[in-house]
Amino acid sequence: MSFGKRSLAYHRLWGSLLLVATACSGTVPDSDDDRDDNGDGEQGAGGNGGGSGQGGGSVETNMPPPVIVDTGDGKTCAVKPGPAPLRRLTNLEYRHTVDDLFPAVKPSALANGLVGDNVRNFFDNNALSQAVLRSEAEAFTLSAEAVSGEVAKKMKDVTGCSGTLNDACAKTYLEKLAFRAFRRPLEGGEKTAILAVYDKARERLEPEDATRAGIEFILQTPQFLYRPEAPLGGGDAEQGVALSSWDVASRLSYFLWASMPDDELFGAAEKGELVTRDQVKAQARRLLASPRALDSMHHFFAQWMLYKKIVKEDVSKNVDFFPNYNATIAADLVRESEALIDRVIKGELDYRDLFSGAYSFRNSRLEGFYKGKAEGGDGAFNRVDLPSDRSAGFLTHGSILAAMSTADDSSPIFRGHFVRTHLLCDPLKLPPGVEVPPLPPIAADATVRTVHELHMEVEPCKSCHLQMDPIGFALENYDATGVWRDKYANGASIDTSGEIYSFDKENPKDSDGQVNGPRQLGERLAASSHVRECMARQLLEFAVGRDYDETIDSCTVGYLSKTLADADGHFDEMVVSLVTSDTFMRTQKAE
Amino acid sequence: MSKHSSEVSRRLVLKSSLATVTLPFFVSLRPRELRAAASPVRLVLWFQPDGTMEKSDYKPSVEPFWPSGNTTDFKFAKTTAPLDEVKQHLVVVKGIDLTQTKTAGSIHGTRMINVLTGGAATSADQAMADKLNGKTKFASLELGVAPDASGNDKSRFSYRNNSAVAPEGNPFKLYTRLFGGNLSETGGGAPDLGGNGGTPGGGNPMDPTTPADKLLANLMWRRKSVLDGVQEQIASFKSRLSRDDLRRLEEHTTAIRDVENTLVDKSLLEAGTAPGDNPPVVTPPTMTTPPPGGSCSLPQLGSYGLKAGDKFTDTVSDMGKIAAVMHDLMLVALRCDKTRLVTMMYMRGSDDSQHYGFLSTIKDKTRGQHGFAHAWPNESKAPTGQEDYTEIHLWRAKLYRDLVLKMKSIDDGNGKTLLDNSLLVWFSDMGMGRDHVPNDMPFIAAGSAGGQVRPGRFLQANAVRQANVWLGLSKLIGADLGSFANSTGAFNLG
């Protein structure tokens, strides 16, 4: 991943954005860029950087000053850390982690029997949705046995023990393995426990099988399956407590790579060098620059933006109406969205292009499809410029438009619901306990629009559907597969006037307002700070694996949103700001 | 089930991609387990999503679901007509309402998270399972036909301490779990279920010199060493956790204990051996002492036209094929007293992605059940929607009817059938589906719960809480919950 040079103006913006509460003004986060020489990185939290004294159990000596954000109305807020509920490895993280633990074997394919992750809000990594019940426990047992079986085939390569495997060498290997699997040095009793399992197994088994037992044990310990964190002592109620460098290393690697820390990150943790914002930033930049970051970031975007839904959930279309739509096209549509999102993740494109870009990346087959023809073939996905009145970034991609349609036709409800809940972060307000009345008869010459307008004529339907349908109306020129149409199939003309109704009249948002057609909708979303904050909020939830909490996190979200705006819309800057914030590096002080 | 089954053989061959291990015998079917004096009562909670059709879906208006007639003389309706054939075995209750204590992000999620929980952190089935724990190998089985691979509030109804319980939708994995006993060396690899492969006594190709029995004994010993150690680790790990986290770890502790109970065959640990010794000598049990009332036979999965690599979650190509094998496996588990409590979830709440192309009578092969529920009779794009929607309901009614008949055909000893000793409960997450109402929740129970329930009746209830119904059922299967969630008293089905 490469990062283009930012303008000087961008660097200066930090000054206006961030006020720092202490005397160490201008130091948090560091105003130097890691692409500059490392030499001049001043450290506001001097004295905190060195030594391994920041390991588990030690007390933080020097809190970094809090990040104070100008909220624009003459007030400020401080970025605060939140709670840290115990997180479990997701399936993706588990698979990556076993590959990294046993690089000579890469056994992740054997972990395909894991129980699917539960999804909370939009993500599969929310601590509150994670548990180990019987099915999960059984799957972890069987998976560990499968992994150890693969390892056994290359026991010498993996353990580094030459000749006949002996107990001493096997035990040394298991100890080293546990350190990496637990992602920190072993604590009291842990080494004994590992060796006890080995010895117990060894009572009846040869060293190879006892080693397998040790591996299976390590892969089923709570220390491996969960990510317990051990905050340092000290801190205060406002700014919470610091996480140890080991914990920060894991937070970084699981957020950015969906896997355990690599050797370099472990090295930094061992030296206690993940304490200052500069230090964390440098590591984050390094991880982001790796192709491995794309994996995790795509996992974030795919869950938030749903562009893989059409292939994951086998979204079928009525072949009588859409003969050109098929599995190959669906896969192409996903690649089209990935191509755009790739570039956003890498910071090559302004995130606003997701909503208003008048271009796309397509192969010739997709070009044909969008023109209503079955022609063209594989080949490279090249950038194509599109008429601005018929395109609005990702919003007009077939991937999302087809996913947010029925088999037969467009669905302003689905499309509006997606924008409302995913892009604006407004939870749909349901009328409590109200039952849906029968709809009036529908006229023979009805269109999608007239049918949906019926929803908005009567309560209790109206209050809910107003939040969704009129947003979807703006996209009515796209059929159930995302292909442009000038008229409905029955010849009726299409009215694309719609509105993002004010969700909260007392707190109007800059996304509220009338929109006619994709261009206006896209530009309204692209320009909206509400949308930017929503994006920040989704990223925060994904990064820390918990629910967004208005009272704790609203300042962080405002901070990240501003960062993104001030960095010319470069997504990676928001990622770096998040990981160097107290939301990521610290946690609430235990009561 | 004779077409799909064979008597248990002494040696079951499990095969997987990496290793072949011959199981020396069927630990799980030891006569001791089958010699229970009185047959226990079993409960199956059989779920279909998205409720019933609505009268006004038809032109002219006809009742789609509820029977007409009086308590003892009644006739089923348009989409439930196949049940007339077995109505003497059924109790139908109309007038059950779902009170919604928890709120999810949508009307669909709200129905699903409340239907079995009544708002409690632990759902009725899991609370009953806890009461039954220790009586059978599995306190409960959570099964599904095309369930969601990953859970959300719309696709799960069973909860333990607010953690969703995932249904097993893969018949191969279920088979291994139920009857594999020891599983293969590769763990979780699909066994050869057609009986048409594998080499008895062939051992492990990775280690051809070690006899299979020895490998199995080794595996058991490893497992025991490991799982004992894991239990200790979880216990000491807990000391550092917050209260909320602790609650989740409690479930993990229970889970590991369950896994040790089901995956470690203690008989293989009995004879102590040192490395290099011969395997412990164990005598394979024979089936000379049949379970009371007949055989406990295993289905052969190969004959169902399914392969281990098929897709069994989310959108599947043929739910009918999967339903057939899942039903049969469930019946064997019940018959062999592996469990007394099963939830069987068809798909998920508000299902749009599962299509019905596998039914030859369906014209619109692109629409999910939820889509049909909202397809108005005069919707221009779905002129046949009403017929298709009816076909889906009829298909499910036939599935249920066939399941009832099958349970009736299974000898459960002492002159009783499996149906006599069970309750097979059809329920849903909503009443009338088109408008997603939480009233008049579908409830049909087949069987007589060991004589406690008098079948052949159609009961009109007056706004009975769904939680009261679960509480009543808990008493019938010897898992009396006392009170449950927002219940106000046990509904008496008797």
Tab-separated table of C-alpha atoms in Angstrom, chain A residues 84-88 110 112-120 127-138 141-143 145-146 148-150 152-153 184 187 189-190 193 197 200-206 209-210 212-214 216-217 220-223 225-226 228 312-319 321 407-409 414 428 430 434-439 441-444 446 451 455 489, chain B residues 18 100 104-107 110-111 138-142 149-153 156 160 162-166 173 177 183-188 206 214 218-219 221-223 225-230 233-234 237 240-241 245 248-249 251-252 255-256 258-259 262-263 268-276 311 314-315 352-353 355 364-367 376 378-382 434-439:
chain	number	residue	atom	x	y	z
A	84	ALA	CA	-13.039	-3.739	26.698
A	85	PRO	CA	-15.330	-6.757	26.777
A	86	LEU	CA	-13.549	-10.057	26.339
A	87	ARG	CA	-13.213	-10.802	22.639
A	88	ARG	CA	-12.942	-14.190	21.039
A	110	LEU	CA	-8.626	-27.745	8.266
A	112	ASN	CA	-13.425	-25.196	8.085
A	113	GLY	CA	-15.654	-26.937	10.579
A	114	LEU	CA	-15.823	-23.939	12.888
A	115	VAL	CA	-19.264	-22.697	13.797
A	116	GLY	CA	-20.222	-19.539	11.915
A	117	ASP	CA	-19.706	-16.281	13.764
A	118	ASN	CA	-22.732	-14.463	15.045
A	119	VAL	CA	-23.283	-11.007	13.689
A	120	ARG	CA	-24.136	-8.091	15.932
A	127	ALA	CA	-17.585	-9.425	21.784
A	128	LEU	CA	-21.195	-9.529	22.921
A	129	SER	CA	-22.187	-11.912	20.169
A	130	GLN	CA	-19.314	-14.281	20.805
A	131	ALA	CA	-19.548	-17.296	23.013
A	132	VAL	CA	-18.270	-20.816	23.222
A	133	LEU	CA	-21.254	-23.110	23.582
A	134	ARG	CA	-21.210	-26.842	23.000
A	135	SER	CA	-21.056	-26.692	19.210
A	136	GLU	CA	-18.276	-24.150	19.246
A	137	ALA	CA	-16.296	-26.053	21.887
A	138	GLU	CA	-16.602	-29.277	19.937
A	141	THR	CA	-11.551	-29.502	19.788
A	142	LEU	CA	-11.837	-31.137	16.394
A	143	SER	CA	-10.129	-28.264	14.667
A	145	GLU	CA	-6.852	-32.114	16.437
A	146	ALA	CA	-6.945	-31.556	12.701
A	148	SER	CA	-2.033	-30.979	15.151
A	149	GLY	CA	-2.452	-33.842	12.705
A	150	GLU	CA	-1.111	-31.694	9.894
A	152	ALA	CA	2.604	-34.017	12.964
A	153	LYS	CA	3.430	-34.673	9.321
A	184	ARG	CA	2.557	-12.425	25.405
A	187	GLU	CA	2.361	-15.988	33.224
A	189	GLY	CA	1.351	-21.408	36.226
A	190	GLU	CA	0.919	-21.411	32.472
A	193	ALA	CA	0.031	-26.346	32.915
A	197	VAL	CA	-0.635	-31.827	29.744
A	200	LYS	CA	0.013	-36.615	31.232
A	201	ALA	CA	-0.223	-37.535	27.566
A	202	ARG	CA	3.282	-38.941	27.674
A	203	GLU	CA	2.258	-41.484	30.293
A	204	ARG	CA	0.843	-43.553	27.475
A	205	LEU	CA	2.053	-41.903	24.307
A	206	GLU	CA	5.213	-41.304	22.372
A	209	ASP	CA	1.625	-37.694	20.249
A	210	ALA	CA	2.342	-35.888	23.496
A	212	ARG	CA	0.238	-33.082	19.553
A	213	ALA	CA	-1.584	-33.042	22.889
A	214	GLY	CA	0.363	-29.944	23.871
A	216	GLU	CA	-4.207	-29.198	20.956
A	217	PHE	CA	-4.231	-27.910	24.492
A	220	GLN	CA	-8.133	-24.663	23.169
A	221	THR	CA	-7.002	-22.555	26.087
A	222	PRO	CA	-8.996	-19.418	26.801
A	223	GLN	CA	-5.728	-17.487	26.519
A	225	LEU	CA	-9.245	-18.423	21.891
A	226	TYR	CA	-9.986	-15.141	23.616
A	228	PRO	CA	-7.853	-11.071	27.379
A	312	LYS	CA	-22.803	-14.971	-0.476
A	313	GLU	CA	-26.551	-15.259	-0.303
A	314	ASP	CA	-27.285	-16.458	-3.795
A	315	VAL	CA	-29.465	-13.536	-4.753
A	316	SER	CA	-31.519	-14.863	-7.637
A	317	LYS	CA	-33.301	-12.809	-10.243
A	318	ASN	CA	-36.315	-13.594	-12.300
A	319	VAL	CA	-34.798	-14.898	-15.523
A	321	PHE	CA	-37.075	-10.235	-16.791
A	407	ALA	CA	-36.130	-10.975	-7.688
A	408	ASP	CA	-38.488	-9.043	-9.932
A	409	ASP	CA	-37.905	-5.382	-9.428
A	414	PHE	CA	-34.356	-2.217	0.738
A	428	LEU	CA	-34.921	2.402	12.098
A	430	LEU	CA	-40.292	0.985	14.563
A	434	VAL	CA	-48.334	-1.617	16.136
A	435	GLU	CA	-49.538	-4.189	13.695
A	436	VAL	CA	-49.436	-3.776	9.978
A	437	PRO	CA	-52.866	-3.121	8.472
A	438	PRO	CA	-53.829	-4.661	5.163
A	439	LEU	CA	-52.804	-2.615	2.172
A	441	PRO	CA	-55.849	-2.967	-3.513
A	442	ILE	CA	-53.173	-2.167	-6.033
A	443	ALA	CA	-54.094	-0.841	-9.432
A	444	ALA	CA	-53.237	-2.829	-12.516
A	446	ALA	CA	-49.157	0.355	-10.620
A	451	VAL	CA	-47.039	0.827	-4.727
A	455	HIS	CA	-46.989	2.834	2.461
A	489	ALA	CA	-41.220	-2.330	-17.806
B	18	LEU	CA	-6.760	-37.623	5.590
B	100	GLN	CA	-42.457	-9.266	22.994
B	104	ALA	CA	-34.375	-6.363	17.959
B	105	GLY	CA	-33.558	-4.117	15.050
B	106	SER	CA	-36.534	-5.252	13.025
B	107	ILE	CA	-39.976	-6.693	13.393
B	110	THR	CA	-38.055	-9.140	17.461
B	111	ARG	CA	-40.303	-12.130	16.799
B	138	PHE	CA	-26.889	-34.876	24.562
B	139	ALA	CA	-29.083	-32.794	26.813
B	140	SER	CA	-30.548	-31.322	23.636
B	141	LEU	CA	-29.866	-31.230	19.934
B	142	GLU	CA	-30.273	-28.061	17.927
B	149	ALA	CA	-24.365	-20.331	8.796
B	150	SER	CA	-23.732	-17.212	10.818
B	151	GLY	CA	-26.239	-16.097	13.344
B	152	ASN	CA	-28.069	-12.845	13.815
B	153	ASP	CA	-31.245	-11.874	15.622
B	156	ARG	CA	-31.485	-17.758	15.965
B	160	ARG	CA	-27.947	-19.584	26.586
B	162	ASN	CA	-28.022	-14.305	25.743
B	163	SER	CA	-25.566	-16.227	23.561
B	164	ALA	CA	-27.147	-17.667	20.439
B	165	VAL	CA	-27.055	-21.437	19.985
B	166	ALA	CA	-26.193	-22.387	16.416
B	173	LYS	CA	-21.479	-33.656	10.873
B	177	ARG	CA	-21.489	-36.297	16.327
B	183	LEU	CA	-14.644	-39.506	15.525
B	184	SER	CA	-11.841	-39.996	13.150
B	185	GLU	CA	-8.255	-39.021	13.705
B	186	THR	CA	-8.671	-35.974	11.566
B	187	GLY	CA	-11.468	-34.811	13.757
B	188	GLY	CA	-14.555	-33.536	12.090
B	206	MET	CA	-0.091	-41.670	7.840
B	214	LYS	CA	-4.342	-48.354	18.984
B	218	ASN	CA	-4.186	-42.879	21.665
B	219	LEU	CA	-6.643	-40.275	20.504
B	221	TRP	CA	-5.961	-40.492	25.880
B	222	ARG	CA	-4.781	-37.324	24.175
B	223	ARG	CA	-8.234	-35.889	24.283
B	225	SER	CA	-5.308	-35.104	28.821
B	226	VAL	CA	-6.071	-32.021	26.773
B	227	LEU	CA	-9.635	-31.419	27.861
B	228	ASP	CA	-8.826	-31.933	31.531
B	229	GLY	CA	-6.127	-29.335	31.136
B	230	VAL	CA	-8.444	-26.943	29.303
B	233	GLN	CA	-7.217	-23.329	32.483
B	234	ILE	CA	-10.707	-21.920	32.115
B	237	PHE	CA	-8.649	-17.797	33.666
B	240	ARG	CA	-9.285	-12.059	36.015
B	241	LEU	CA	-12.581	-11.377	34.319
B	245	ASP	CA	-17.253	-11.767	30.721
B	248	ARG	CA	-19.849	-16.064	29.007
B	249	LEU	CA	-17.022	-18.168	30.379
B	251	GLU	CA	-21.057	-21.342	29.273
B	252	HIS	CA	-17.630	-22.248	27.966
B	255	ALA	CA	-19.443	-26.685	26.977
B	256	ILE	CA	-16.010	-28.208	27.579
B	258	ASP	CA	-20.088	-31.639	27.565
B	259	VAL	CA	-17.467	-32.141	24.902
B	262	THR	CA	-19.312	-36.902	24.370
B	263	LEU	CA	-15.915	-37.109	22.684
B	268	LEU	CA	-11.050	-46.911	25.855
B	269	LEU	CA	-9.188	-45.380	28.732
B	270	GLU	CA	-9.837	-48.211	31.147
B	271	ALA	CA	-6.842	-50.350	30.432
B	272	GLY	CA	-3.744	-48.387	31.258
B	273	THR	CA	-0.986	-48.695	28.737
B	274	ALA	CA	2.472	-47.343	28.364
B	275	PRO	CA	3.811	-46.037	25.066
B	276	GLY	CA	4.378	-48.892	22.709
B	311	LYS	CA	-23.997	-26.995	0.934
B	314	ASP	CA	-27.938	-20.567	3.868
B	315	THR	CA	-29.378	-21.247	0.426
B	352	ASP	CA	-35.822	-14.235	1.519
B	353	SER	CA	-32.900	-16.210	0.211
B	355	HIS	CA	-35.976	-20.553	-2.902
B	364	ASP	CA	-41.622	-18.591	-9.220
B	365	LYS	CA	-38.280	-20.156	-8.446
B	366	THR	CA	-36.590	-16.981	-7.314
B	367	ARG	CA	-38.637	-15.907	-4.335
B	376	TRP	CA	-50.186	-9.593	-2.719
B	378	ASN	CA	-52.811	-8.899	-7.401
B	379	GLU	CA	-49.164	-7.992	-7.519
B	380	SER	CA	-48.530	-7.654	-11.199
B	381	LYS	CA	-45.147	-9.316	-11.191
B	382	ALA	CA	-46.218	-12.348	-9.223
B	434	ARG	CA	-48.227	-11.278	5.615
B	435	ASP	CA	-48.617	-8.748	8.406
B	436	HIS	CA	-46.191	-10.433	10.802
B	437	VAL	CA	-48.640	-10.486	13.689
B	438	PRO	CA	-47.646	-11.995	17.045
B	439	ASN	CA	-51.130	-13.409	17.695
